[in-house]
JSON list of C-alpha atoms in Angstrom, two decimals:
[
{"chain": "A", "resi": 1, "resn": "MET", "atom": "CA", "xyz": [63.75, 51.10, 87.25]},
{"chain": "A", "resi": 2, "resn": "SER", "atom": "CA", "xyz": [66.65, 48.81, 86.46]},
{"chain": "A", "resi": 3, "resn": "ILE", "atom": "CA", "xyz": [67.34, 45.57, 88.29]},
{"chain": "A", "resi": 4, "resn": "LEU", "atom": "CA", "xyz": [70.68, 46.84, 89.56]},
{"chain": "A", "resi": 5, "resn": "SER", "atom": "CA", "xyz": [69.18, 50.07, 90.89]},
{"chain": "A", "resi": 6, "resn": "ARG", "atom": "CA", "xyz": [66.62, 47.99, 92.83]},
{"chain": "A", "resi": 7, "resn": "ILE", "atom": "CA", "xyz": [69.45, 45.91, 94.30]},
{"chain": "A", "resi": 8, "resn": "ARG", "atom": "CA", "xyz": [71.35, 49.07, 95.27]},
{"chain": "A", "resi": 9, "resn": "GLU", "atom": "CA", "xyz": [68.32, 50.16, 97.33]},
{"chain": "A", "resi": 10, "resn": "LEU", "atom": "CA", "xyz": [68.60, 47.12, 99.58]},
{"chain": "A", "resi": 11, "resn": "SER", "atom": "CA", "xyz": [69.95, 47.38, 103.11]},
{"chain": "A", "resi": 12, "resn": "PHE", "atom": "CA", "xyz": [72.92, 45.21, 103.98]},
{"chain": "A", "resi": 13, "resn": "SER", "atom": "CA", "xyz": [70.74, 42.60, 105.73]},
{"chain": "A", "resi": 14, "resn": "ARG", "atom": "CA", "xyz": [68.35, 42.39, 102.77]},
{"chain": "A", "resi": 15, "resn": "LEU", "atom": "CA", "xyz": [71.22, 42.21, 100.31]},
{"chain": "A", "resi": 16, "resn": "TRP", "atom": "CA", "xyz": [72.74, 39.42, 102.43]},
{"chain": "A", "resi": 17, "resn": "ARG", "atom": "CA", "xyz": [69.44, 37.45, 102.29]},
{"chain": "A", "resi": 18, "resn": "LEU", "atom": "CA", "xyz": [69.34, 37.79, 98.52]},
{"chain": "A", "resi": 19, "resn": "GLY", "atom": "CA", "xyz": [72.99, 36.84, 98.20]},
{"chain": "A", "resi": 20, "resn": "TRP", "atom": "CA", "xyz": [72.55, 33.83, 100.49]},
{"chain": "A", "resi": 21, "resn": "ILE", "atom": "CA", "xyz": [69.72, 32.49, 98.28]},
{"chain": "A", "resi": 22, "resn": "GLY", "atom": "CA", "xyz": [72.05, 32.86, 95.29]},
{"chain": "A", "resi": 23, "resn": "ILE", "atom": "CA", "xyz": [74.87, 31.05, 97.09]},
{"chain": "A", "resi": 24, "resn": "GLN", "atom": "CA", "xyz": [72.52, 28.20, 97.98]},
{"chain": "A", "resi": 25, "resn": "ASN", "atom": "CA", "xyz": [71.20, 28.01, 94.41]},
{"chain": "A", "resi": 26, "resn": "PRO", "atom": "CA", "xyz": [74.02, 29.17, 92.13]},
{"chain": "A", "resi": 27, "resn": "LEU", "atom": "CA", "xyz": [72.63, 27.52, 89.00]},
{"chain": "A", "resi": 28, "resn": "MET", "atom": "CA", "xyz": [69.41, 29.50, 89.39]},
{"chain": "A", "resi": 29, "resn": "VAL", "atom": "CA", "xyz": [70.94, 32.98, 89.59]},
{"chain": "A", "resi": 30, "resn": "TRP", "atom": "CA", "xyz": [71.44, 33.49, 85.85]},
{"chain": "A", "resi": 31, "resn": "PRO", "atom": "CA", "xyz": [68.08, 32.01, 84.73]},
{"chain": "A", "resi": 32, "resn": "THR", "atom": "CA", "xyz": [66.29, 34.17, 87.31]},
{"chain": "A", "resi": 33, "resn": "PHE", "atom": "CA", "xyz": [68.19, 37.27, 86.27]},
{"chain": "A", "resi": 34, "resn": "LYS", "atom": "CA", "xyz": [67.43, 36.58, 82.59]},
{"chain": "A", "resi": 35, "resn": "ALA", "atom": "CA", "xyz": [63.71, 36.11, 83.35]},
{"chain": "A", "resi": 36, "resn": "THR", "atom": "CA", "xyz": [63.62, 39.32, 85.38]},
{"chain": "A", "resi": 37, "resn": "LYS", "atom": "CA", "xyz": [65.41, 41.31, 82.68]},
{"chain": "A", "resi": 38, "resn": "LYS", "atom": "CA", "xyz": [63.18, 39.89, 79.92]},
{"chain": "A", "resi": 39, "resn": "THR", "atom": "CA", "xyz": [60.07, 40.65, 81.95]},
{"chain": "A", "resi": 40, "resn": "MET", "atom": "CA", "xyz": [61.10, 44.28, 82.37]},
{"chain": "A", "resi": 41, "resn": "GLU", "atom": "CA", "xyz": [62.00, 44.61, 78.66]},
{"chain": "A", "resi": 42, "resn": "ILE", "atom": "CA", "xyz": [58.63, 43.22, 77.56]},
{"chain": "A", "resi": 43, "resn": "CYS", "atom": "CA", "xyz": [56.66, 45.33, 80.01]},
{"chain": "A", "resi": 44, "resn": "ASP", "atom": "CA", "xyz": [58.60, 48.51, 79.22]},
{"chain": "A", "resi": 45, "resn": "ALA", "atom": "CA", "xyz": [57.93, 47.92, 75.50]},
{"chain": "A", "resi": 46, "resn": "LEU", "atom": "CA", "xyz": [54.22, 47.23, 76.02]},
{"chain": "A", "resi": 47, "resn": "PHE", "atom": "CA", "xyz": [53.35, 49.65, 78.82]},
{"chain": "A", "resi": 48, "resn": "GLY", "atom": "CA", "xyz": [56.16, 52.17, 79.22]},
{"chain": "A", "resi": 49, "resn": "LYS", "atom": "CA", "xyz": [56.54, 52.95, 82.92]},
{"chain": "A", "resi": 50, "resn": "ALA", "atom": "CA", "xyz": [52.85, 52.30, 83.66]},
{"chain": "A", "resi": 51, "resn": "HIS", "atom": "CA", "xyz": [53.58, 48.74, 84.83]},
{"chain": "A", "resi": 52, "resn": "HIS", "atom": "CA", "xyz": [55.34, 50.20, 87.90]},
{"chain": "A", "resi": 53, "resn": "ARG", "atom": "CA", "xyz": [51.97, 51.39, 89.21]},
{"chain": "A", "resi": 54, "resn": "ASN", "atom": "CA", "xyz": [49.42, 49.10, 90.83]},
{"chain": "A", "resi": 55, "resn": "ASN", "atom": "CA", "xyz": [47.33, 48.79, 87.67]},
{"chain": "A", "resi": 56, "resn": "SER", "atom": "CA", "xyz": [46.44, 45.92, 85.36]},
{"chain": "A", "resi": 57, "resn": "SER", "atom": "CA", "xyz": [49.79, 46.15, 83.55]},
{"chain": "A", "resi": 58, "resn": "ASN", "atom": "CA", "xyz": [51.45, 45.54, 86.93]},
{"chain": "A", "resi": 59, "resn": "SER", "atom": "CA", "xyz": [49.39, 42.37, 87.30]},
{"chain": "A", "resi": 60, "resn": "PHE", "atom": "CA", "xyz": [50.58, 41.34, 83.83]},
{"chain": "A", "resi": 61, "resn": "ARG", "atom": "CA", "xyz": [54.20, 41.96, 84.86]},
{"chain": "A", "resi": 62, "resn": "HIS", "atom": "CA", "xyz": [53.99, 39.86, 88.02]},
{"chain": "A", "resi": 63, "resn": "ALA", "atom": "CA", "xyz": [52.37, 36.94, 86.22]},
{"chain": "A", "resi": 64, "resn": "LEU", "atom": "CA", "xyz": [54.85, 37.15, 83.33]},
{"chain": "A", "resi": 65, "resn": "TRP", "atom": "CA", "xyz": [57.79, 37.31, 85.71]},
{"chain": "A", "resi": 66, "resn": "ASN", "atom": "CA", "xyz": [56.72, 34.10, 87.43]},
{"chain": "A", "resi": 67, "resn": "ILE", "atom": "CA", "xyz": [56.06, 32.30, 84.15]},
{"chain": "A", "resi": 68, "resn": "LEU", "atom": "CA", "xyz": [59.47, 33.25, 82.78]},
{"chain": "A", "resi": 69, "resn": "ILE", "atom": "CA", "xyz": [61.27, 32.31, 85.99]},
{"chain": "A", "resi": 70, "resn": "CYS", "atom": "CA", "xyz": [59.48, 28.94, 85.88]},
{"chain": "A", "resi": 71, "resn": "LYS", "atom": "CA", "xyz": [60.38, 28.41, 82.22]},
{"chain": "A", "resi": 72, "resn": "ASN", "atom": "CA", "xyz": [64.04, 29.31, 82.77]},
{"chain": "A", "resi": 73, "resn": "ALA", "atom": "CA", "xyz": [64.27, 27.29, 85.98]},
{"chain": "A", "resi": 74, "resn": "PHE", "atom": "CA", "xyz": [62.70, 24.32, 84.22]},
{"chain": "A", "resi": 75, "resn": "GLN", "atom": "CA", "xyz": [65.44, 24.41, 81.59]},
{"chain": "A", "resi": 76, "resn": "VAL", "atom": "CA", "xyz": [68.02, 24.02, 84.39]},
{"chain": "A", "resi": 77, "resn": "MET", "atom": "CA", "xyz": [66.16, 21.70, 86.76]},
{"chain": "A", "resi": 78, "resn": "ASN", "atom": "CA", "xyz": [64.12, 19.71, 84.24]},
{"chain": "A", "resi": 79, "resn": "ASP", "atom": "CA", "xyz": [61.44, 19.42, 86.92]},
{"chain": "A", "resi": 80, "resn": "GLY", "atom": "CA", "xyz": [58.27, 21.51, 86.75]},
{"chain": "A", "resi": 81, "resn": "GLU", "atom": "CA", "xyz": [57.48, 21.31, 90.46]},
{"chain": "A", "resi": 82, "resn": "LYS", "atom": "CA", "xyz": [60.98, 22.39, 91.44]},
{"chain": "A", "resi": 83, "resn": "ALA", "atom": "CA", "xyz": [60.85, 25.23, 88.91]},
{"chain": "A", "resi": 84, "resn": "ILE", "atom": "CA", "xyz": [57.54, 26.44, 90.35]},
{"chain": "A", "resi": 85, "resn": "SER", "atom": "CA", "xyz": [58.89, 26.11, 93.89]},
{"chain": "A", "resi": 86, "resn": "TRP", "atom": "CA", "xyz": [61.95, 28.18, 92.94]},
{"chain": "A", "resi": 87, "resn": "ALA", "atom": "CA", "xyz": [59.80, 30.89, 91.36]},
{"chain": "A", "resi": 88, "resn": "GLU", "atom": "CA", "xyz": [57.64, 31.03, 94.46]},
{"chain": "A", "resi": 89, "resn": "LYS", "atom": "CA", "xyz": [60.68, 31.24, 96.71]},
{"chain": "A", "resi": 90, "resn": "ILE", "atom": "CA", "xyz": [62.39, 34.03, 94.79]},
{"chain": "A", "resi": 91, "resn": "THR", "atom": "CA", "xyz": [59.30, 36.14, 94.06]},
{"chain": "A", "resi": 92, "resn": "SER", "atom": "CA", "xyz": [58.02, 35.84, 97.63]},
{"chain": "A", "resi": 93, "resn": "LEU", "atom": "CA", "xyz": [61.47, 36.89, 98.83]},
{"chain": "A", "resi": 94, "resn": "HIS", "atom": "CA", "xyz": [61.22, 39.91, 96.55]},
{"chain": "A", "resi": 95, "resn": "GLU", "atom": "CA", "xyz": [58.01, 40.94, 98.31]},
{"chain": "A", "resi": 96, "resn": "LYS", "atom": "CA", "xyz": [59.76, 40.67, 101.68]},
{"chain": "A", "resi": 97, "resn": "LEU", "atom": "CA", "xyz": [62.83, 42.58, 100.51]},
{"chain": "A", "resi": 98, "resn": "MET", "atom": "CA", "xyz": [60.84, 45.33, 98.80]},
{"chain": "A", "resi": 99, "resn": "PRO", "atom": "CA", "xyz": [57.89, 45.71, 101.17]},
{"chain": "A", "resi": 100, "resn": "ASN", "atom": "CA", "xyz": [54.63, 47.34, 100.14]},
{"chain": "A", "resi": 101, "resn": "ASN", "atom": "CA", "xyz": [51.49, 48.04, 102.08]},
{"chain": "A", "resi": 102, "resn": "ALA", "atom": "CA", "xyz": [49.29, 45.02, 102.84]},
{"chain": "A", "resi": 103, "resn": "LEU", "atom": "CA", "xyz": [46.98, 45.44, 99.83]},
{"chain": "A", "resi": 104, "resn": "GLU", "atom": "CA", "xyz": [49.84, 45.90, 97.35]},
{"chain": "A", "resi": 105, "resn": "GLU", "atom": "CA", "xyz": [51.69, 42.90, 98.77]},
{"chain": "A", "resi": 106, "resn": "ALA", "atom": "CA", "xyz": [48.58, 40.68, 98.65]},
{"chain": "A", "resi": 107, "resn": "MET", "atom": "CA", "xyz": [47.93, 41.78, 95.05]},
{"chain": "A", "resi": 108, "resn": "ASP", "atom": "CA", "xyz": [51.52, 41.02, 94.01]},
{"chain": "A", "resi": 109, "resn": "LEU", "atom": "CA", "xyz": [51.58, 37.64, 95.74]},
{"chain": "A", "resi": 110, "resn": "HIS", "atom": "CA", "xyz": [48.24, 36.71, 94.15]},
{"chain": "A", "resi": 111, "resn": "ASN", "atom": "CA", "xyz": [49.38, 37.69, 90.65]},
{"chain": "A", "resi": 112, "resn": "ASN", "atom": "CA", "xyz": [52.69, 35.87, 91.21]},
{"chain": "A", "resi": 113, "resn": "GLU", "atom": "CA", "xyz": [50.78, 32.73, 92.15]},
{"chain": "A", "resi": 114, "resn": "LEU", "atom": "CA", "xyz": [48.60, 32.95, 89.06]},
{"chain": "A", "resi": 115, "resn": "GLY", "atom": "CA", "xyz": [51.74, 33.25, 86.92]},
{"chain": "A", "resi": 116, "resn": "ARG", "atom": "CA", "xyz": [53.02, 30.01, 88.40]},
{"chain": "A", "resi": 117, "resn": "ILE", "atom": "CA", "xyz": [49.65, 28.36, 87.78]},
{"chain": "A", "resi": 118, "resn": "TYR", "atom": "CA", "xyz": [49.63, 29.64, 84.19]},
{"chain": "A", "resi": 119, "resn": "PHE", "atom": "CA", "xyz": [53.10, 28.16, 83.69]},
{"chain": "A", "resi": 120, "resn": "GLY", "atom": "CA", "xyz": [51.48, 24.74, 83.83]},
{"chain": "A", "resi": 121, "resn": "GLU", "atom": "CA", "xyz": [49.33, 25.69, 80.84]},
{"chain": "A", "resi": 122, "resn": "LEU", "atom": "CA", "xyz": [52.09, 27.56, 79.00]},
{"chain": "A", "resi": 123, "resn": "GLU", "atom": "CA", "xyz": [55.32, 25.67, 79.66]},
{"chain": "A", "resi": 124, "resn": "ASN", "atom": "CA", "xyz": [55.64, 24.58, 76.01]},
{"chain": "A", "resi": 125, "resn": "THR", "atom": "CA", "xyz": [54.57, 27.85, 74.40]},
{"chain": "A", "resi": 126, "resn": "SER", "atom": "CA", "xyz": [56.57, 30.68, 72.89]},
{"chain": "A", "resi": 127, "resn": "GLU", "atom": "CA", "xyz": [57.18, 34.02, 74.53]},
{"chain": "A", "resi": 128, "resn": "GLU", "atom": "CA", "xyz": [54.79, 35.65, 72.06]},
{"chain": "A", "resi": 129, "resn": "GLU", "atom": "CA", "xyz": [52.04, 33.19, 72.94]},
{"chain": "A", "resi": 130, "resn": "ILE", "atom": "CA", "xyz": [52.61, 33.83, 76.63]},
{"chain": "A", "resi": 131, "resn": "VAL", "atom": "CA", "xyz": [52.34, 37.58, 76.12]},
{"chain": "A", "resi": 132, "resn": "HIS", "atom": "CA", "xyz": [49.15, 37.15, 74.10]},
{"chain": "A", "resi": 133, "resn": "PHE", "atom": "CA", "xyz": [47.67, 34.87, 76.78]},
{"chain": "A", "resi": 134, "resn": "LEU", "atom": "CA", "xyz": [48.51, 37.34, 79.54]},
{"chain": "A", "resi": 135, "resn": "LYS", "atom": "CA", "xyz": [47.09, 40.28, 77.60]},
{"chain": "A", "resi": 136, "resn": "LEU", "atom": "CA", "xyz": [43.79, 38.43, 77.50]},
{"chain": "A", "resi": 137, "resn": "LYS", "atom": "CA", "xyz": [44.05, 37.71, 81.23]},
{"chain": "A", "resi": 138, "resn": "MET", "atom": "CA", "xyz": [44.92, 41.36, 81.86]},
{"chain": "A", "resi": 139, "resn": "ASP", "atom": "CA", "xyz": [41.75, 42.42, 80.03]},
{"chain": "A", "resi": 140, "resn": "GLU", "atom": "CA", "xyz": [39.79, 40.31, 82.55]},
{"chain": "A", "resi": 141, "resn": "ALA", "atom": "CA", "xyz": [41.69, 41.61, 85.59]},
{"chain": "A", "resi": 142, "resn": "ILE", "atom": "CA", "xyz": [39.59, 42.74, 88.54]},
{"chain": "A", "resi": 143, "resn": "LYS", "atom": "CA", "xyz": [40.05, 46.00, 90.41]},
{"chain": "A", "resi": 144, "resn": "ILE", "atom": "CA", "xyz": [40.18, 45.49, 94.17]},
{"chain": "A", "resi": 145, "resn": "SER", "atom": "CA", "xyz": [40.27, 47.84, 97.15]},
{"chain": "A", "resi": 146, "resn": "GLU", "atom": "CA", "xyz": [40.63, 45.40, 100.05]},
{"chain": "A", "resi": 147, "resn": "VAL", "atom": "CA", "xyz": [42.76, 42.33, 100.67]},
{"chain": "A", "resi": 148, "resn": "SER", "atom": "CA", "xyz": [39.68, 40.23, 101.42]},
{"chain": "A", "resi": 149, "resn": "GLU", "atom": "CA", "xyz": [38.39, 40.76, 97.87]},
{"chain": "A", "resi": 150, "resn": "ILE", "atom": "CA", "xyz": [41.23, 38.67, 96.42]},
{"chain": "A", "resi": 151, "resn": "GLN", "atom": "CA", "xyz": [39.57, 35.50, 97.75]},
{"chain": "A", "resi": 152, "resn": "ASN", "atom": "CA", "xyz": [36.60, 36.21, 95.47]},
{"chain": "A", "resi": 153, "resn": "HIS", "atom": "CA", "xyz": [38.83, 36.38, 92.40]},
{"chain": "A", "resi": 154, "resn": "ARG", "atom": "CA", "xyz": [41.12, 33.36, 92.75]},
{"chain": "A", "resi": 155, "resn": "HIS", "atom": "CA", "xyz": [41.28, 32.85, 88.95]},
{"chain": "A", "resi": 156, "resn": "ASN", "atom": "CA", "xyz": [41.68, 36.47, 87.89]},
{"chain": "A", "resi": 157, "resn": "LEU", "atom": "CA", "xyz": [44.59, 38.83, 87.92]},
{"chain": "A", "resi": 158, "resn": "VAL", "atom": "CA", "xyz": [43.86, 41.71, 90.28]},
{"chain": "A", "resi": 159, "resn": "TYR", "atom": "CA", "xyz": [44.94, 45.34, 90.48]},
{"chain": "A", "resi": 160, "resn": "ILE", "atom": "CA", "xyz": [44.34, 48.40, 92.66]},
{"chain": "A", "resi": 161, "resn": "VAL", "atom": "CA", "xyz": [44.29, 51.51, 90.43]}
]
């Protein structure tokens, strides 16, 4: 699904929230859009449409998205902590604007957080190295069936199906 088609699905109030974040942070709109688009291109090339399901390729996508937002935000802000904070803000907002059930939301938020953590290890690496790193992490991803299980896997990507 394209980025624009996801935006078109938003209600007026949700679209307003997204727009307001962009107005407050105009320099971050383009870097975030670029990271989102690149994430989808990479995941479509690697996994086809499978990354839209709650599987291990979805965990890869969420982690990659956060890493790329952090990298792009860092180029603008020149501050790693601010870049990570921005990525958390925008990806957490995404979860609120596009709600899932509790398990799916917890999985996405967990994988988003790991992406931001991985950024610290990967901030000076190439896109190809990031993809390779995340493929290895994806191979170690843990299947969960309850939100409480995430606490037992703080250092692993998680997935549902």
